[in-house]
Amino acid sequence: MTMPEAQPLEGRPLNAEPLAVDPPVLRVANLAKSYDLPTSLLSRIARRGDKATLRALDGVELQLNRGEILALVGESGSGKSTLAKILVGSTAATAGEIEYHGAPMPARRGKDDSRRIQMVFQDPYSSLNPRLTVGAMLRELLVLHSIVPAKQVREESKRLLNLVGLEEDALDAYPSQFSGGQRQRIAIARALAVRPDILIADEPVSALDVSVQATVLDLFATLRRDLGLSILFVAHNLAVVQHLSDRVAVMYLGRIVEVAETAELFRNPRHPYTRALIDSIPRMSAGSVTEAFQLEGEPPSPFDVPSGCRFNPRCPYAVDACRTTDPVLETVAPAHLSACIRASELTELAVARV
Amino acid sequence: MTDPLLSVRSLSIGVTRGSTDPTLIVEDVSFDISKGERFGIVGESGSGKSLTLRAIGDLLPRGVEVLAGSIRYNGTELVGMPRSSRRKLMGPEIAMIFQEPMTALNPVVRVGEQIAEGPRRYLGMTRAESMARAIEMMAKTGIPDPVRRARAYPHELSGGLRQRIMIAMALSCDPRLLLCDEPTTALDVTVQHQVLRLLEDLCDDSGAALAFVTHDLAVVNQTCTDLAVMYSGHIVESGTVREVLSDPRHPYTQGLLDSAPDFDRPERPLIPIPGFPPNVASRPSGCPFAPRCPFVVEACRTAMPPMVTVAPGHGAACIEADRISRELVAR
């Protein structure tokens, strides 16, 4: 498959206002999301007041800079998908602020606000309507958001398909006629149709075969370069993350525990959880695995977050203070944040490279 | 060299539904697994790797059948054996671990009870003995507080614990051969790491052989001793893990290695394999990889290349295997 030269989108209103210092395109502070689970009728009659509360996100701090690919990694239940959903506006946060280009994002987003942040889902088999042709899918968006005049809709749809590396004859085909990799391209074209400046991709390549993954990863890199998109890339495969992203944010149990530039984070992790993740990656080079750092157990339930540092029950470096102090995300090196009270002592965590 | 524990010869699997002309999904697959060996079968979706494994376990989906070839276990032919005698042999000796523990476990039976069922049926244990065995197996697989957890239902446990329950169940009768179908794909990385370690340790302790199906070359690299690479229903390359991954001779194996990011070499650009795998119903004649292959020559399109030995114990089904090795060195 050949990748046609992508043209930059014209008329993007945001490029019109140059600023002295670029504020981050997206910034969240103190973001929290909790779900109250319904209690059973019986316990309500007995007036046992202990309501079960699931804390999916608890004090998330993160910023996405213009034109960067920021990876969000973490295990299932860490809240990374919840964060993605909140950012894209499909669910509301319980507390906290979201700033878009330095201005607060309204809690109820209008059509134009929601247009600017678009999402690509994990499974291209379930995220595309099987009964709409690709053309109809794109037309719907182009018309609803008045992106181009009605006469140019078909032209614009073709342009979008070329942008993601598909042929124009795909317009009249249904999703079932495409392979997984092609479907993911269609999903990306759909996200780009409304000219967003932020793309949130939730595990966009994990459902694809390895040989196809590379072409879709390339596409993300190309789109970032040619369209100046800012991309939040939610993933669990650290080898993919290392390949694609500029910065990495590590999540554990509803909170960001470490943020740094990609090379720095993988060479010089300053949070024990990050180090454990790195050591768990299956490697291609024999002998590059250290046995020294194996985690016991599994992430605790978000219903019952441990007191103190939420990682302390699994952390081999935990001391008494870790069980009482909840560490905040602090700068430990230039552009490197870690939420660990022992971060300064943990320079020996440095990963030996082969 | 002793007789292999499992010997698969010229195995073909296909869909027979209604037609006189069956669609072949797996074609002419042969491999051996010896005692204590850890054998990885690697391929992408649709390569036939899972069906090959399921054929060994007599677990093919309805409508899919073994059409030709032989599967010998410890010298006994399994193909064509009556189902009841095959089940009797397989209960204690061949066990399987599935990818998704939530769908493989019975949701309405307590997990301890599910583990105890095998030993009771196949090892003639009493109810009390088999429950004790279940709890012992749960402790062995690293499940904390096994006595209490044995009374849990599958939905009450996390993904990692459920996968451990499946492993405990599979190992409860001391099998000689353990069939694993992507056992860690649904798990988080830190848990995947623990489960792979556990599988290795338990196989080392009991001397069980492992047939391990996965799409992840790095997982095979860390878990297996030998591997076969499957593409479009054929084994295209096989040998020891060290040999095949350090000196791949089939362009598909090479393509897989080039297209996947390698954590230890972040600067290396990814080179995707162009095109898509062929549809099973319309496979090209000749080598199925020919349409995507950078080394293709005319002869590739006429007949499926035979498996040639490129080094002791290392075979590749490619007529250009020697040239490919040289080009690799040149790079």
mmCIF file with all atom_site columns, N, CA, C and O in Angstrom, chain B residues 96-125:
data_model
loop_
_atom_site.group_PDB
_atom_site.id
_atom_site.type_symbol
_atom_site.label_atom_id
_atom_site.label_alt_id
_atom_site.label_comp_id
_atom_site.label_asym_id
_atom_site.label_entity_id
_atom_site.label_seq_id
_atom_site.pdbx_PDB_ins_code
_atom_site.Cartn_x
_atom_site.Cartn_y
_atom_site.Cartn_z
_atom_site.occupancy
_atom_site.B_iso_or_equiv
_atom_site.pdbx_formal_charge
_atom_site.auth_seq_id
_atom_site.auth_comp_id
_atom_site.auth_asym_id
_atom_site.auth_atom_id
_atom_site.pdbx_PDB_model_num
ATOM 1   N N  . MET B 1 96  ? -5.485  -28.384 28.144 1.00 0.00 ? 96  MET B N  1
ATOM 2   C CA . MET B 1 96  ? -5.451  -27.164 27.344 1.00 0.00 ? 96  MET B CA 1
ATOM 3   C C  . MET B 1 96  ? -5.752  -25.936 28.192 1.00 0.00 ? 96  MET B C  1
ATOM 4   O O  . MET B 1 96  ? -6.595  -25.961 29.088 1.00 0.00 ? 96  MET B O  1
ATOM 5   N N  . ILE B 1 97  ? -5.044  -24.836 27.866 1.00 0.00 ? 97  ILE B N  1
ATOM 6   C CA . ILE B 1 97  ? -5.290  -23.543 28.506 1.00 0.00 ? 97  ILE B CA 1
ATOM 7   C C  . ILE B 1 97  ? -5.725  -22.571 27.419 1.00 0.00 ? 97  ILE B C  1
ATOM 8   O O  . ILE B 1 97  ? -5.055  -22.455 26.396 1.00 0.00 ? 97  ILE B O  1
ATOM 9   N N  . PHE B 1 98  ? -6.849  -21.912 27.640 1.00 0.00 ? 98  PHE B N  1
ATOM 10  C CA . PHE B 1 98  ? -7.401  -21.035 26.612 1.00 0.00 ? 98  PHE B CA 1
ATOM 11  C C  . PHE B 1 98  ? -7.032  -19.586 26.860 1.00 0.00 ? 98  PHE B C  1
ATOM 12  O O  . PHE B 1 98  ? -6.579  -19.212 27.932 1.00 0.00 ? 98  PHE B O  1
ATOM 13  N N  . GLN B 1 99  ? -7.283  -18.780 25.819 1.00 0.00 ? 99  GLN B N  1
ATOM 14  C CA . GLN B 1 99  ? -6.924  -17.363 25.888 1.00 0.00 ? 99  GLN B CA 1
ATOM 15  C C  . GLN B 1 99  ? -7.776  -16.606 26.901 1.00 0.00 ? 99  GLN B C  1
ATOM 16  O O  . GLN B 1 99  ? -7.279  -15.818 27.676 1.00 0.00 ? 99  GLN B O  1
ATOM 17  N N  . GLU B 1 100 ? -9.073  -16.870 26.880 1.00 0.00 ? 100 GLU B N  1
ATOM 18  C CA . GLU B 1 100 ? -9.991  -16.043 27.662 1.00 0.00 ? 100 GLU B CA 1
ATOM 19  C C  . GLU B 1 100 ? -10.543 -16.873 28.817 1.00 0.00 ? 100 GLU B C  1
ATOM 20  O O  . GLU B 1 100 ? -11.477 -17.639 28.626 1.00 0.00 ? 100 GLU B O  1
ATOM 21  N N  . PRO B 1 101 ? -9.990  -16.772 30.009 1.00 0.00 ? 101 PRO B N  1
ATOM 22  C CA . PRO B 1 101 ? -10.433 -17.655 31.081 1.00 0.00 ? 101 PRO B CA 1
ATOM 23  C C  . PRO B 1 101 ? -11.898 -17.455 31.444 1.00 0.00 ? 101 PRO B C  1
ATOM 24  O O  . PRO B 1 101 ? -12.560 -18.370 31.912 1.00 0.00 ? 101 PRO B O  1
ATOM 25  N N  . MET B 1 102 ? -12.425 -16.256 31.192 1.00 0.00 ? 102 MET B N  1
ATOM 26  C CA . MET B 1 102 ? -13.816 -16.003 31.592 1.00 0.00 ? 102 MET B CA 1
ATOM 27  C C  . MET B 1 102 ? -14.772 -16.859 30.786 1.00 0.00 ? 102 MET B C  1
ATOM 28  O O  . MET B 1 102 ? -15.792 -17.310 31.284 1.00 0.00 ? 102 MET B O  1
ATOM 29  N N  . THR B 1 103 ? -14.466 -17.102 29.515 1.00 0.00 ? 103 THR B N  1
ATOM 30  C CA . THR B 1 103 ? -15.387 -17.901 28.718 1.00 0.00 ? 103 THR B CA 1
ATOM 31  C C  . THR B 1 103 ? -15.075 -19.389 28.823 1.00 0.00 ? 103 THR B C  1
ATOM 32  O O  . THR B 1 103 ? -15.903 -20.218 28.512 1.00 0.00 ? 103 THR B O  1
ATOM 33  N N  . ALA B 1 104 ? -13.857 -19.733 29.276 1.00 0.00 ? 104 ALA B N  1
ATOM 34  C CA . ALA B 1 104 ? -13.503 -21.147 29.359 1.00 0.00 ? 104 ALA B CA 1
ATOM 35  C C  . ALA B 1 104 ? -13.928 -21.772 30.680 1.00 0.00 ? 104 ALA B C  1
ATOM 36  O O  . ALA B 1 104 ? -14.061 -22.981 30.786 1.00 0.00 ? 104 ALA B O  1
ATOM 37  N N  . LEU B 1 105 ? -14.151 -20.941 31.705 1.00 0.00 ? 105 LEU B N  1
ATOM 38  C CA . LEU B 1 105 ? -14.565 -21.487 32.996 1.00 0.00 ? 105 LEU B CA 1
ATOM 39  C C  . LEU B 1 105 ? -16.096 -21.493 33.079 1.00 0.00 ? 105 LEU B C  1
ATOM 40  O O  . LEU B 1 105 ? -16.755 -20.651 32.481 1.00 0.00 ? 105 LEU B O  1
ATOM 41  N N  . ASN B 1 106 ? -16.618 -22.436 33.825 1.00 0.00 ? 106 ASN B N  1
ATOM 42  C CA . ASN B 1 106 ? -18.056 -22.508 34.017 1.00 0.00 ? 106 ASN B CA 1
ATOM 43  C C  . ASN B 1 106 ? -18.474 -21.437 35.040 1.00 0.00 ? 106 ASN B C  1
ATOM 44  O O  . ASN B 1 106 ? -18.019 -21.465 36.183 1.00 0.00 ? 106 ASN B O  1
ATOM 45  N N  . PRO B 1 107 ? -19.330 -20.495 34.641 1.00 0.00 ? 107 PRO B N  1
ATOM 46  C CA . PRO B 1 107 ? -19.622 -19.359 35.534 1.00 0.00 ? 107 PRO B CA 1
ATOM 47  C C  . PRO B 1 107 ? -20.447 -19.733 36.765 1.00 0.00 ? 107 PRO B C  1
ATOM 48  O O  . PRO B 1 107 ? -20.493 -18.970 37.720 1.00 0.00 ? 107 PRO B O  1
ATOM 49  N N  . VAL B 1 108 ? -21.108 -20.888 36.746 1.00 0.00 ? 108 VAL B N  1
ATOM 50  C CA . VAL B 1 108 ? -21.990 -21.193 37.882 1.00 0.00 ? 108 VAL B CA 1
ATOM 51  C C  . VAL B 1 108 ? -21.441 -22.298 38.789 1.00 0.00 ? 108 VAL B C  1
ATOM 52  O O  . VAL B 1 108 ? -22.149 -22.820 39.628 1.00 0.00 ? 108 VAL B O  1
ATOM 53  N N  . VAL B 1 109 ? -20.180 -22.666 38.610 1.00 0.00 ? 109 VAL B N  1
ATOM 54  C CA . VAL B 1 109 ? -19.571 -23.676 39.479 1.00 0.00 ? 109 VAL B CA 1
ATOM 55  C C  . VAL B 1 109 ? -18.387 -23.034 40.186 1.00 0.00 ? 109 VAL B C  1
ATOM 56  O O  . VAL B 1 109 ? -17.612 -22.299 39.567 1.00 0.00 ? 109 VAL B O  1
ATOM 57  N N  . ARG B 1 110 ? -18.253 -23.272 41.474 1.00 0.00 ? 110 ARG B N  1
ATOM 58  C CA . ARG B 1 110 ? -17.139 -22.698 42.238 1.00 0.00 ? 110 ARG B CA 1
ATOM 59  C C  . ARG B 1 110 ? -15.822 -23.204 41.651 1.00 0.00 ? 110 ARG B C  1
ATOM 60  O O  . ARG B 1 110 ? -15.716 -24.354 41.244 1.00 0.00 ? 110 ARG B O  1
ATOM 61  N N  . VAL B 1 111 ? -14.792 -22.318 41.653 1.00 0.00 ? 111 VAL B N  1
ATOM 62  C CA . VAL B 1 111 ? -13.567 -22.668 40.920 1.00 0.00 ? 111 VAL B CA 1
ATOM 63  C C  . VAL B 1 111 ? -12.873 -23.896 41.508 1.00 0.00 ? 111 VAL B C  1
ATOM 64  O O  . VAL B 1 111 ? -12.320 -24.707 40.769 1.00 0.00 ? 111 VAL B O  1
ATOM 65  N N  . GLY B 1 112 ? -12.921 -24.062 42.833 1.00 0.00 ? 112 GLY B N  1
ATOM 66  C CA . GLY B 1 112 ? -12.284 -25.230 43.445 1.00 0.00 ? 112 GLY B CA 1
ATOM 67  C C  . GLY B 1 112 ? -12.908 -26.511 42.926 1.00 0.00 ? 112 GLY B C  1
ATOM 68  O O  . GLY B 1 112 ? -12.223 -27.483 42.577 1.00 0.00 ? 112 GLY B O  1
ATOM 69  N N  . GLU B 1 113 ? -14.215 -26.481 42.819 1.00 0.00 ? 113 GLU B N  1
ATOM 70  C CA . GLU B 1 113 ? -14.975 -27.622 42.309 1.00 0.00 ? 113 GLU B CA 1
ATOM 71  C C  . GLU B 1 113 ? -14.577 -27.935 40.858 1.00 0.00 ? 113 GLU B C  1
ATOM 72  O O  . GLU B 1 113 ? -14.425 -29.095 40.466 1.00 0.00 ? 113 GLU B O  1
ATOM 73  N N  . GLN B 1 114 ? -14.367 -26.873 40.070 1.00 0.00 ? 114 GLN B N  1
ATOM 74  C CA . GLN B 1 114 ? -13.989 -27.077 38.665 1.00 0.00 ? 114 GLN B CA 1
ATOM 75  C C  . GLN B 1 114 ? -12.610 -27.713 38.549 1.00 0.00 ? 114 GLN B C  1
ATOM 76  O O  . GLN B 1 114 ? -12.367 -28.539 37.676 1.00 0.00 ? 114 GLN B O  1
ATOM 77  N N  . ILE B 1 115 ? -11.693 -27.322 39.431 1.00 0.00 ? 115 ILE B N  1
ATOM 78  C CA . ILE B 1 115 ? -10.354 -27.910 39.390 1.00 0.00 ? 115 ILE B CA 1
ATOM 79  C C  . ILE B 1 115 ? -10.422 -29.366 39.852 1.00 0.00 ? 115 ILE B C  1
ATOM 80  O O  . ILE B 1 115 ? -9.751  -30.235 39.318 1.00 0.00 ? 115 ILE B O  1
ATOM 81  N N  . ALA B 1 116 ? -11.267 -29.643 40.849 1.00 0.00 ? 116 ALA B N  1
ATOM 82  C CA . ALA B 1 116 ? -11.319 -30.979 41.443 1.00 0.00 ? 116 ALA B CA 1
ATOM 83  C C  . ALA B 1 116 ? -11.946 -32.017 40.509 1.00 0.00 ? 116 ALA B C  1
ATOM 84  O O  . ALA B 1 116 ? -11.725 -33.215 40.664 1.00 0.00 ? 116 ALA B O  1
ATOM 85  N N  . GLU B 1 117 ? -12.716 -31.543 39.532 1.00 0.00 ? 117 GLU B N  1
ATOM 86  C CA . GLU B 1 117 ? -13.438 -32.475 38.669 1.00 0.00 ? 117 GLU B CA 1
ATOM 87  C C  . GLU B 1 117 ? -12.508 -33.446 37.930 1.00 0.00 ? 117 GLU B C  1
ATOM 88  O O  . GLU B 1 117 ? -12.774 -34.641 37.862 1.00 0.00 ? 117 GLU B O  1
ATOM 89  N N  . GLY B 1 118 ? -11.398 -32.919 37.400 1.00 0.00 ? 118 GLY B N  1
ATOM 90  C CA . GLY B 1 118 ? -10.467 -33.762 36.653 1.00 0.00 ? 118 GLY B CA 1
ATOM 91  C C  . GLY B 1 118 ? -9.873  -34.880 37.496 1.00 0.00 ? 118 GLY B C  1
ATOM 92  O O  . GLY B 1 118 ? -10.008 -36.059 37.155 1.00 0.00 ? 118 GLY B O  1
ATOM 93  N N  . PRO B 1 119 ? -9.213  -34.529 38.599 1.00 0.00 ? 119 PRO B N  1
ATOM 94  C CA . PRO B 1 119 ? -8.626  -35.583 39.438 1.00 0.00 ? 119 PRO B CA 1
ATOM 95  C C  . PRO B 1 119 ? -9.653  -36.619 39.887 1.00 0.00 ? 119 PRO B C  1
ATOM 96  O O  . PRO B 1 119 ? -9.346  -37.800 39.987 1.00 0.00 ? 119 PRO B O  1
ATOM 97  N N  . ARG B 1 120 ? -10.890 -36.169 40.127 1.00 0.00 ? 120 ARG B N  1
ATOM 98  C CA . ARG B 1 120 ? -11.895 -37.119 40.593 1.00 0.00 ? 120 ARG B CA 1
ATOM 99  C C  . ARG B 1 120 ? -12.250 -38.091 39.475 1.00 0.00 ? 120 ARG B C  1
ATOM 100 O O  . ARG B 1 120 ? -12.360 -39.287 39.676 1.00 0.00 ? 120 ARG B O  1
ATOM 101 N N  . ARG B 1 121 ? -12.381 -37.549 38.281 1.00 0.00 ? 121 ARG B N  1
ATOM 102 C CA . ARG B 1 121 ? -12.805 -38.405 37.188 1.00 0.00 ? 121 ARG B CA 1
ATOM 103 C C  . ARG B 1 121 ? -11.675 -39.291 36.655 1.00 0.00 ? 121 ARG B C  1
ATOM 104 O O  . ARG B 1 121 ? -11.875 -40.448 36.358 1.00 0.00 ? 121 ARG B O  1
ATOM 105 N N  . TYR B 1 122 ? -10.480 -38.721 36.555 1.00 0.00 ? 122 TYR B N  1
ATOM 106 C CA . TYR B 1 122 ? -9.417  -39.458 35.875 1.00 0.00 ? 122 TYR B CA 1
ATOM 107 C C  . TYR B 1 122 ? -8.437  -40.144 36.810 1.00 0.00 ? 122 TYR B C  1
ATOM 108 O O  . TYR B 1 122 ? -7.784  -41.102 36.440 1.00 0.00 ? 122 TYR B O  1
ATOM 109 N N  . LEU B 1 123 ? -8.264  -39.609 38.006 1.00 0.00 ? 123 LEU B N  1
ATOM 110 C CA . LEU B 1 123 ? -7.284  -40.218 38.909 1.00 0.00 ? 123 LEU B CA 1
ATOM 111 C C  . LEU B 1 123 ? -7.978  -41.015 40.011 1.00 0.00 ? 123 LEU B C  1
ATOM 112 O O  . LEU B 1 123 ? -7.337  -41.517 40.926 1.00 0.00 ? 123 LEU B O  1
ATOM 113 N N  . GLY B 1 124 ? -9.284  -41.152 39.926 1.00 0.00 ? 124 GLY B N  1
ATOM 114 C CA . GLY B 1 124 ? -10.044 -41.946 40.880 1.00 0.00 ? 124 GLY B CA 1
ATOM 115 C C  . GLY B 1 124 ? -9.986  -41.431 42.310 1.00 0.00 ? 124 GLY B C  1
ATOM 116 O O  . GLY B 1 124 ? -10.050 -42.193 43.260 1.00 0.00 ? 124 GLY B O  1
ATOM 117 N N  . MET B 1 125 ? -9.882  -40.128 42.472 1.00 0.00 ? 125 MET B N  1
ATOM 118 C CA . MET B 1 125 ? -9.829  -39.577 43.826 1.00 0.00 ? 125 MET B CA 1
ATOM 119 C C  . MET B 1 125 ? -11.238 -39.434 44.400 1.00 0.00 ? 125 MET B C  1
ATOM 120 O O  . MET B 1 125 ? -12.200 -39.269 43.652 1.00 0.00 ? 125 MET B O  1
#
